[in-house]
N, CA, C and O of each residue as an XYZ file, in Angstrom:
600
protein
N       0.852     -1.177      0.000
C       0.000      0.000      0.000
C       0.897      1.240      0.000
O       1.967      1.210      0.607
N       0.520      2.256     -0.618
C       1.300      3.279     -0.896
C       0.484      4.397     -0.363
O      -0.621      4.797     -0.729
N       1.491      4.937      0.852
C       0.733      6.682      1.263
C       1.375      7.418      0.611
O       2.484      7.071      0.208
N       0.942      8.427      0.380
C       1.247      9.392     -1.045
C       1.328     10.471     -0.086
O       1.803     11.535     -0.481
N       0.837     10.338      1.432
C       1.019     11.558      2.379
C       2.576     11.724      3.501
O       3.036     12.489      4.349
N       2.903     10.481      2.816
C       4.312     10.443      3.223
C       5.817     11.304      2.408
O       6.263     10.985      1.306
N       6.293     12.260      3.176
C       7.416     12.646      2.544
C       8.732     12.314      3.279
O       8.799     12.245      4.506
N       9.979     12.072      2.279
C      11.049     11.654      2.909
C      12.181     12.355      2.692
O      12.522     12.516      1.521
N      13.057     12.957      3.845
C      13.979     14.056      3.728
C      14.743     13.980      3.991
O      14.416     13.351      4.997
N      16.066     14.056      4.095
C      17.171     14.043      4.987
C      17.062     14.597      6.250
O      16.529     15.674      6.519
N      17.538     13.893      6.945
C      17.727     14.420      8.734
C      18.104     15.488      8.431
O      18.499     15.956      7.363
N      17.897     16.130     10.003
C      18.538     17.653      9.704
C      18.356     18.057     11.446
O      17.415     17.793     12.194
N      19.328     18.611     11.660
C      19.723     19.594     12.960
C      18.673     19.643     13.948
O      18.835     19.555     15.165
N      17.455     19.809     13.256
C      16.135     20.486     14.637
C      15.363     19.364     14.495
O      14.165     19.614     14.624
N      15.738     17.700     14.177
C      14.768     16.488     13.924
C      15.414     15.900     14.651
O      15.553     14.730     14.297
N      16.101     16.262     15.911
C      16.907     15.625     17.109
C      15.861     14.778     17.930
O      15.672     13.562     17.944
N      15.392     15.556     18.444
C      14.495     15.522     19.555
C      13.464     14.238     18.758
O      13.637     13.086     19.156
N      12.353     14.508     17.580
C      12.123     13.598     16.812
C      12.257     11.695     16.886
O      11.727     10.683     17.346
N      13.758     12.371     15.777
C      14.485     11.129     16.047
C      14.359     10.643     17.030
O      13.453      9.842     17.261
N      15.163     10.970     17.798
C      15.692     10.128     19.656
C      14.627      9.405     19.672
O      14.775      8.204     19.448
N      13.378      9.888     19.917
C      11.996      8.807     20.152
C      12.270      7.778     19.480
O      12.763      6.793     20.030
N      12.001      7.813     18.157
C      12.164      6.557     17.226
C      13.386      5.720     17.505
O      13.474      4.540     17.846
N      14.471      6.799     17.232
C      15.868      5.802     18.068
C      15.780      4.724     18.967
O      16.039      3.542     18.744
N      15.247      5.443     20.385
C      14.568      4.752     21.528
C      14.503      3.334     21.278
O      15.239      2.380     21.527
N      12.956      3.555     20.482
C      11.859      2.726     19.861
C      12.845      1.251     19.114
O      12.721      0.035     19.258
N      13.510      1.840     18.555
C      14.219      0.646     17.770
C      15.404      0.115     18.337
O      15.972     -0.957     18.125
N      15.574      0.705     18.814
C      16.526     -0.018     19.869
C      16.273     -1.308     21.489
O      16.859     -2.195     22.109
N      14.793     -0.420     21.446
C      14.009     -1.204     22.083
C      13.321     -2.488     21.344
O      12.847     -3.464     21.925
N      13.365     -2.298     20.115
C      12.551     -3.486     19.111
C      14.244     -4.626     19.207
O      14.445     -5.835     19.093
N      14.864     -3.788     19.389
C      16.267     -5.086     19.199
C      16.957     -5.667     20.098
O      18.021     -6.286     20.130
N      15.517     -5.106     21.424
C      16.252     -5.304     22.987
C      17.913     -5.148     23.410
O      18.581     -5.973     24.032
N      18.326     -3.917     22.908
C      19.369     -3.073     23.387
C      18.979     -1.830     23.826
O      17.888     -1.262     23.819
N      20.465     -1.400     24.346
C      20.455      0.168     24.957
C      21.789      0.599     24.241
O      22.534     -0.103     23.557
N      21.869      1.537     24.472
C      23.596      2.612     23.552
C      23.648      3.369     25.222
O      22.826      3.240     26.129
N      24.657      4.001     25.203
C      25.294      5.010     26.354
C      24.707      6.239     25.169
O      24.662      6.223     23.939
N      24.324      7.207     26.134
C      23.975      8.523     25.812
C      24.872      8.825     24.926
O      24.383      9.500     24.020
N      26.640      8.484     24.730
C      27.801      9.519     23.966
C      27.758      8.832     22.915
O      28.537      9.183     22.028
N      26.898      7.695     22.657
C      27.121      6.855     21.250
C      26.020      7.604     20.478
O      26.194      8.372     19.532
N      24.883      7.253     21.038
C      23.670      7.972     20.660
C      24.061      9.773     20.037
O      23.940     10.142     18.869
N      24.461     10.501     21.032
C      24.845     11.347     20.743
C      26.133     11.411     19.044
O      25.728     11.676     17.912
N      27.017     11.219     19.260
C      28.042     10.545     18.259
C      27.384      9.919     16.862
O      28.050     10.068     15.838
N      26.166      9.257     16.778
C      25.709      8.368     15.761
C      24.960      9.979     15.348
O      25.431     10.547     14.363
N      23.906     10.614     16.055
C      23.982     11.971     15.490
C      24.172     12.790     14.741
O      23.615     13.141     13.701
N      25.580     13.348     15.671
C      26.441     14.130     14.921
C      27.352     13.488     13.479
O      27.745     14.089     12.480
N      27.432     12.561     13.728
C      28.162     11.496     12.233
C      26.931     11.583     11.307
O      27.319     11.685     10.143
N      25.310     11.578     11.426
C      24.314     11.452     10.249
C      24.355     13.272      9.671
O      23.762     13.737      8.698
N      25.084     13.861     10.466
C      24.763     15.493      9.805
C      26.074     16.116      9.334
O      26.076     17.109      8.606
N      27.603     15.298      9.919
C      28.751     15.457      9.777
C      28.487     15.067      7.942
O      27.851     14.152      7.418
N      29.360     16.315      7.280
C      29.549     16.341      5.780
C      30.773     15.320      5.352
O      30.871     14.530      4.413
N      31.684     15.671      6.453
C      32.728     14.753      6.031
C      32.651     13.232      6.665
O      33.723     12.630      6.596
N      31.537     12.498      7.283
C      31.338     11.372      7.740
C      30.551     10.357      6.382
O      29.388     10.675      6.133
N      30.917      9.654      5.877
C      30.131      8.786      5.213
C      28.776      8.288      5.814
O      28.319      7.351      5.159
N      28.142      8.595      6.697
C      26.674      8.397      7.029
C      25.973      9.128      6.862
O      26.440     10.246      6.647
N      24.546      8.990      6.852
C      23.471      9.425      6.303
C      21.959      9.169      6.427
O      21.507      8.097      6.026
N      21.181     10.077      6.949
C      20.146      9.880      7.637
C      18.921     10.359      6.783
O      19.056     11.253      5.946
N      17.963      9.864      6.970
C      16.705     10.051      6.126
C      15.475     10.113      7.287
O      15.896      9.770      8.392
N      14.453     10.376      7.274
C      13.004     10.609      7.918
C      12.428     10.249      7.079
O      12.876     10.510      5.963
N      11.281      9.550      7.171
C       9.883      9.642      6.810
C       8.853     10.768      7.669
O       8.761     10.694      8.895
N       8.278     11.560      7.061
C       7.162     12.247      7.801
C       6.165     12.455      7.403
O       6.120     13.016      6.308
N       4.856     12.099      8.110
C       3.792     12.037      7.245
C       3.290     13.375      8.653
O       3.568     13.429      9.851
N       2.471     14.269      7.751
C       2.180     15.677      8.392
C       3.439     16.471      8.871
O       4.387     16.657      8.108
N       3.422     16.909     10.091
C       4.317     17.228     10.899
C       5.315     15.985     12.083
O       5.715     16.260     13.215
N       5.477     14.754     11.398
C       5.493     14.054     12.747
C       6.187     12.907     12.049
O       5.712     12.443     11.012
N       7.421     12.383     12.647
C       8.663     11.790     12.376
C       7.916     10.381     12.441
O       7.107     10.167     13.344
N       8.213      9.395     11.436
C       7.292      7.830     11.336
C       8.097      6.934     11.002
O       7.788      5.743     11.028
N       9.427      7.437     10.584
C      10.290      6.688     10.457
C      11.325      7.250      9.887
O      11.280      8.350      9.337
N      12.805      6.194     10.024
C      14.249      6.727      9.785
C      14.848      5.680      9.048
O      14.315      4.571      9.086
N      15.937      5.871      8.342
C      17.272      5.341      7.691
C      18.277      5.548      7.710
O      18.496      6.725      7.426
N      19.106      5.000      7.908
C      20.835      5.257      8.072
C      21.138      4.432      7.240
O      20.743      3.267      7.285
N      22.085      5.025      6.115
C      23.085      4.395      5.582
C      24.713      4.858      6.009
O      25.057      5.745      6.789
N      25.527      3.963      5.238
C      26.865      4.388      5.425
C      27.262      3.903      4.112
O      26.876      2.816      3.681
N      28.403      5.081      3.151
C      28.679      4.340      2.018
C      30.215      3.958      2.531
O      30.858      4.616      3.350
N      30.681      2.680      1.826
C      32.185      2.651      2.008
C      32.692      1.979      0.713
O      31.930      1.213      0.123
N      34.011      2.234      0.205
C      34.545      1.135     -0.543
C      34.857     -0.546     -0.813
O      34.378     -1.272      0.058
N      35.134     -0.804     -1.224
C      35.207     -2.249     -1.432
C      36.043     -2.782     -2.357
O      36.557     -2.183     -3.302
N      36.193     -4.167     -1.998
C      37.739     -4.763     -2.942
C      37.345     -5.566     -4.175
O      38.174     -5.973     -4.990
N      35.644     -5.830     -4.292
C      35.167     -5.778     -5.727
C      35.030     -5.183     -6.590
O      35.165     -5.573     -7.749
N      34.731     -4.112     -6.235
C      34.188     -2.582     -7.119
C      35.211     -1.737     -7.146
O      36.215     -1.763     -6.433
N      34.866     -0.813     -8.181
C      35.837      0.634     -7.996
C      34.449      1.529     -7.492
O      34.974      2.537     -7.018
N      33.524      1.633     -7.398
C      32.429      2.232     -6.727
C      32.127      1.562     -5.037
O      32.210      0.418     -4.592
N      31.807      2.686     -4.501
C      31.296      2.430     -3.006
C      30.009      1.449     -2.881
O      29.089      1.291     -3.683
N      30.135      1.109     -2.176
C      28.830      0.212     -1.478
C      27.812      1.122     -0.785
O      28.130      2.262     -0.447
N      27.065      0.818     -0.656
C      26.040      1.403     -0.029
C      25.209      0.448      1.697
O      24.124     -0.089      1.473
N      25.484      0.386      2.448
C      24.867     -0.786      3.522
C      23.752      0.309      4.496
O      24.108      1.181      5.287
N      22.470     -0.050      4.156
C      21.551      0.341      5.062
C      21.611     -0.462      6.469
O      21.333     -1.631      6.737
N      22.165      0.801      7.407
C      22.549     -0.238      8.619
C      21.408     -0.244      9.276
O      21.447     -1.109     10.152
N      19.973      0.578      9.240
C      18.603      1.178      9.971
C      18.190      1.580      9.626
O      18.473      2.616      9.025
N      17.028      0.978      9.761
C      15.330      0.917      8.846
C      14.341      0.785     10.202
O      14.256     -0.209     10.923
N      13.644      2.008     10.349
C      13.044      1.593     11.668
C      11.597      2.017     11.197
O      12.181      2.855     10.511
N      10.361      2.217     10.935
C       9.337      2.775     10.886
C       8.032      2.222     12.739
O       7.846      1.256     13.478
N       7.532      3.698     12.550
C       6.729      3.369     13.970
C       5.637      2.043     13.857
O       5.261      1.253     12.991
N       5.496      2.199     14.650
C       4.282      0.819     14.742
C       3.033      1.339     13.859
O       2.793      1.007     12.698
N       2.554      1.915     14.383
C       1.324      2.389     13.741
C       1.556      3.195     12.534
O       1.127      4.349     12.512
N       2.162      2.731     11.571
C       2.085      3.247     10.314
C       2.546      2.031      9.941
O       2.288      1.570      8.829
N       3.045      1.593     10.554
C       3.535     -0.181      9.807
C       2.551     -0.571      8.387
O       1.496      0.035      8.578
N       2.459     -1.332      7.041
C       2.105     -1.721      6.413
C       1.665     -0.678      5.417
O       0.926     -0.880      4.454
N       2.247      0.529      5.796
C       1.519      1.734      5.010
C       2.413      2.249      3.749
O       1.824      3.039      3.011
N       3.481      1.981      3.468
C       4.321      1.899      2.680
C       5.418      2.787      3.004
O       6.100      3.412      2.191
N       5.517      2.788      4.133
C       6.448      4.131      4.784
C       8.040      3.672      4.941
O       8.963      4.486      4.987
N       8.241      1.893      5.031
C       9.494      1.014      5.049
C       9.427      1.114      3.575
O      10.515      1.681      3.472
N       9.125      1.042      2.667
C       9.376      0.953      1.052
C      10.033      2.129      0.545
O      11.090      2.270     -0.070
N       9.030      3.059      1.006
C       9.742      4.643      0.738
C      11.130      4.813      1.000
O      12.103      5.065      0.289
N      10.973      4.625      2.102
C      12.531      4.683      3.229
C      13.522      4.119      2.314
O      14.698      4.479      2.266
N      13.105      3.424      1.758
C      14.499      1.580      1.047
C      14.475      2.591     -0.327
O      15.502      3.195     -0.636
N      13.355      2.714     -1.042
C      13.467      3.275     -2.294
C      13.943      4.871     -2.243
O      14.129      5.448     -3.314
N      14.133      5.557     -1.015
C      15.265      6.402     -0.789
C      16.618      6.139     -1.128
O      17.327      6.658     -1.990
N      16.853      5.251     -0.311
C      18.523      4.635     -0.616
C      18.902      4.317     -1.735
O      20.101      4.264     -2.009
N      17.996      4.057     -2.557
C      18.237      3.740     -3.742
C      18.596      4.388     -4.221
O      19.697      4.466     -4.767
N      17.658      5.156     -4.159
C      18.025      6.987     -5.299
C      19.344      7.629     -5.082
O      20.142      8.065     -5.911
N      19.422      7.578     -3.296
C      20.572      8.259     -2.731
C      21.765      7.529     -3.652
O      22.565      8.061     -4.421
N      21.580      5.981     -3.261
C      23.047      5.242     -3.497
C      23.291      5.417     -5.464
O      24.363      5.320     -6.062
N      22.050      5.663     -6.008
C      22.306      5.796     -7.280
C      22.940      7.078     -7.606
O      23.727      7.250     -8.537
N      22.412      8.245     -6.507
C      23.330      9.694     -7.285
C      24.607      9.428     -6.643
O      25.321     10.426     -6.745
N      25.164      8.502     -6.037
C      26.466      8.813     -5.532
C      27.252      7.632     -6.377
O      28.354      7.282     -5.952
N      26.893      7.215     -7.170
C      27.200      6.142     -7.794
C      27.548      4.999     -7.480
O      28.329      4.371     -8.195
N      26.978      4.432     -6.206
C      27.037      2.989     -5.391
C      26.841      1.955     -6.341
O      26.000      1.951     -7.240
N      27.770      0.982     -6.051
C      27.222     -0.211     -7.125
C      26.519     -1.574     -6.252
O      26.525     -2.732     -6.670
N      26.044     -1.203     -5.209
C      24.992     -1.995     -4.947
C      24.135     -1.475     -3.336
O      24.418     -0.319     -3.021
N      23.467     -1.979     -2.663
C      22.742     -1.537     -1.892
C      22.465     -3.245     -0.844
O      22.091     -4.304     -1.350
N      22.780     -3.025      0.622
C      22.527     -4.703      1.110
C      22.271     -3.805      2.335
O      22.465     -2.665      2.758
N      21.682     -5.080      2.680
C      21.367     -5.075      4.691
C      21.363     -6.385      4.993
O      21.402     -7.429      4.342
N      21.279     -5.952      6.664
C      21.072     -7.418      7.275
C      19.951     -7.311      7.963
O      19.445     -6.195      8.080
N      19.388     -8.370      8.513
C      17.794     -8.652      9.225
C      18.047     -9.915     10.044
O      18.804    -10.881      9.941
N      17.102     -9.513     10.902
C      16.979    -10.888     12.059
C      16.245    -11.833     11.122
O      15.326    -11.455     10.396
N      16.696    -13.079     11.174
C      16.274    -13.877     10.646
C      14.155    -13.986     10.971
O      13.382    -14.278     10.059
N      13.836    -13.770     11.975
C      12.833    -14.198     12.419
C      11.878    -12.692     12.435
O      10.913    -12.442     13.157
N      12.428    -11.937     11.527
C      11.949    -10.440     11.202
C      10.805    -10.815     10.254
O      10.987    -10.269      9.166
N      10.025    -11.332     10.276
C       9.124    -11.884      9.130
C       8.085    -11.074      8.438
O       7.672    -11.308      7.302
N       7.617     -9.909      9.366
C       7.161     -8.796      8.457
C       7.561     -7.713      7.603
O       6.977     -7.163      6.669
N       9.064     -7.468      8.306
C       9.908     -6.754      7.069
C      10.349     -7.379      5.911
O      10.476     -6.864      4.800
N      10.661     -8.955      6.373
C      11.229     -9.700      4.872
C      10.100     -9.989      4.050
O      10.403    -10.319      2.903
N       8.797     -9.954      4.335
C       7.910     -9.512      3.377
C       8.330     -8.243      2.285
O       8.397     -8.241      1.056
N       8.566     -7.224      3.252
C       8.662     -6.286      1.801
C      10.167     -6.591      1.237
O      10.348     -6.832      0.043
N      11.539     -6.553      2.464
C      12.769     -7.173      1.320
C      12.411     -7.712      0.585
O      12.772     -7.169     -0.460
N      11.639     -8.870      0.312
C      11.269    -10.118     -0.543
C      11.441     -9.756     -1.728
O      12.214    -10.187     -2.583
N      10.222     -8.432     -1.773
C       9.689     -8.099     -3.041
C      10.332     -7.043     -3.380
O       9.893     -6.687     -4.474
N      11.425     -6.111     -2.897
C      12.331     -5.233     -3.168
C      13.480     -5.355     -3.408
O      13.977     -4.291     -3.777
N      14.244     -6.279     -3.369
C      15.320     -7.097     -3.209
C      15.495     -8.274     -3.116
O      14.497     -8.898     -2.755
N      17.015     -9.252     -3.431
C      17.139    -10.153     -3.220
C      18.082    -10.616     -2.460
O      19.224    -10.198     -2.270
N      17.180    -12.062     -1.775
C      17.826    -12.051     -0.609
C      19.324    -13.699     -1.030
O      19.167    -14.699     -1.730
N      20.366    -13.315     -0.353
C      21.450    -13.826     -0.791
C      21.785    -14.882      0.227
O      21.289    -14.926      1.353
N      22.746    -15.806     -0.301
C      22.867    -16.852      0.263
C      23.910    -16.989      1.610
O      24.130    -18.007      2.267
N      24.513    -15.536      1.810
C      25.808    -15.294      2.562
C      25.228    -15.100      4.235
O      24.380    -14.359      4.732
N      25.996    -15.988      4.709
C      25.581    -15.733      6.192
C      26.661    -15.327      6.897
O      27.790    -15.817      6.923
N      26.121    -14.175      7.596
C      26.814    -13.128      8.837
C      27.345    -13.759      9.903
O      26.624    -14.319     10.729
N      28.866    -13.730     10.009
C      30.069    -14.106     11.401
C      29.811    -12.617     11.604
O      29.380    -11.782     10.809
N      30.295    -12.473     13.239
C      30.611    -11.484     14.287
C      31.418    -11.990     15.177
O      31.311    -13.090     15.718
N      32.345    -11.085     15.359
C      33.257    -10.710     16.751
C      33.165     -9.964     16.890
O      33.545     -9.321     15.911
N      32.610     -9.007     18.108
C      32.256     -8.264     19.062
C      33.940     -7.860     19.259
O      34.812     -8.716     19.407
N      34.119     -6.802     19.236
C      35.375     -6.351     19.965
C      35.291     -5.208     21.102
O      36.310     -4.845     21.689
């Protein structure tokens, strides 16, 4: 379903306060917490010019419904940057409204004017209402995610 009353913008300076809620919110959906100076820090890096990150809103009226973070970086396949959407959060109650599609088909656009040669994320396996829309927006690959925590 597509809201047509949804617009999507780049973060910006006075969508602090905003954000943070949603931040909160999704951080709470992933049963973690951050220290205030990370939170703070992740911030200032989505508005920093010289930081490769990058923040997006969804807002439908006056009122923040959802966010995106990307980060572009290089890579040892490409001579073009990558693009990795590290956060995709939309509120609950707009869920199914097309406000996660928007968000993704942002990045797109973004990662296309910067000349990214591809676009990936990762998902909890057991995320089963978002990999509904990945499904149909993307494809999903056969590579499975190691971590060390440092």
């Amino acid at each position: 379903m597509k809201n047509t009353s949804i617009k999507i913008a780049p973060l910006s300076k006075t969508d602090y306060d905003f954000w943070l809620v949603l931040w909160q919110d999704y951080l709470s959906f992933y049963e973690t917490a951050l220290p205030l100076s990370v939170i703070e820090a992740t911030w200032r890096n989505i508005l920093d010019d010289n930081v490769a990150i990058y923040g997006f809103g969804a807002w439908e009226r006056d009122v923040l419904v959802g966010f995106t973070h990307v980060v572009l970086h290089p890579n040892t396949w490409n001579t073009t940057d990558c693009c990795y959407l590290e956060d995709l959060y939309v509120s609950e109650d707009v869920r199914g409204q097309g406000v996660g599609r928007a968000l993704i088909e942002q990045v797109y656009a973004f990662a296309n004017e910067k000349d990214c040669n591809r676009v990936y994320w990762v998902t909890q396996e057991d995320n089963t209402s978002a990999r509904k829309l990945y499904d149909d927006i993307a494809s999903l690959t056969d590579m499975v995610q190691y971590r060390k925590n440092l």
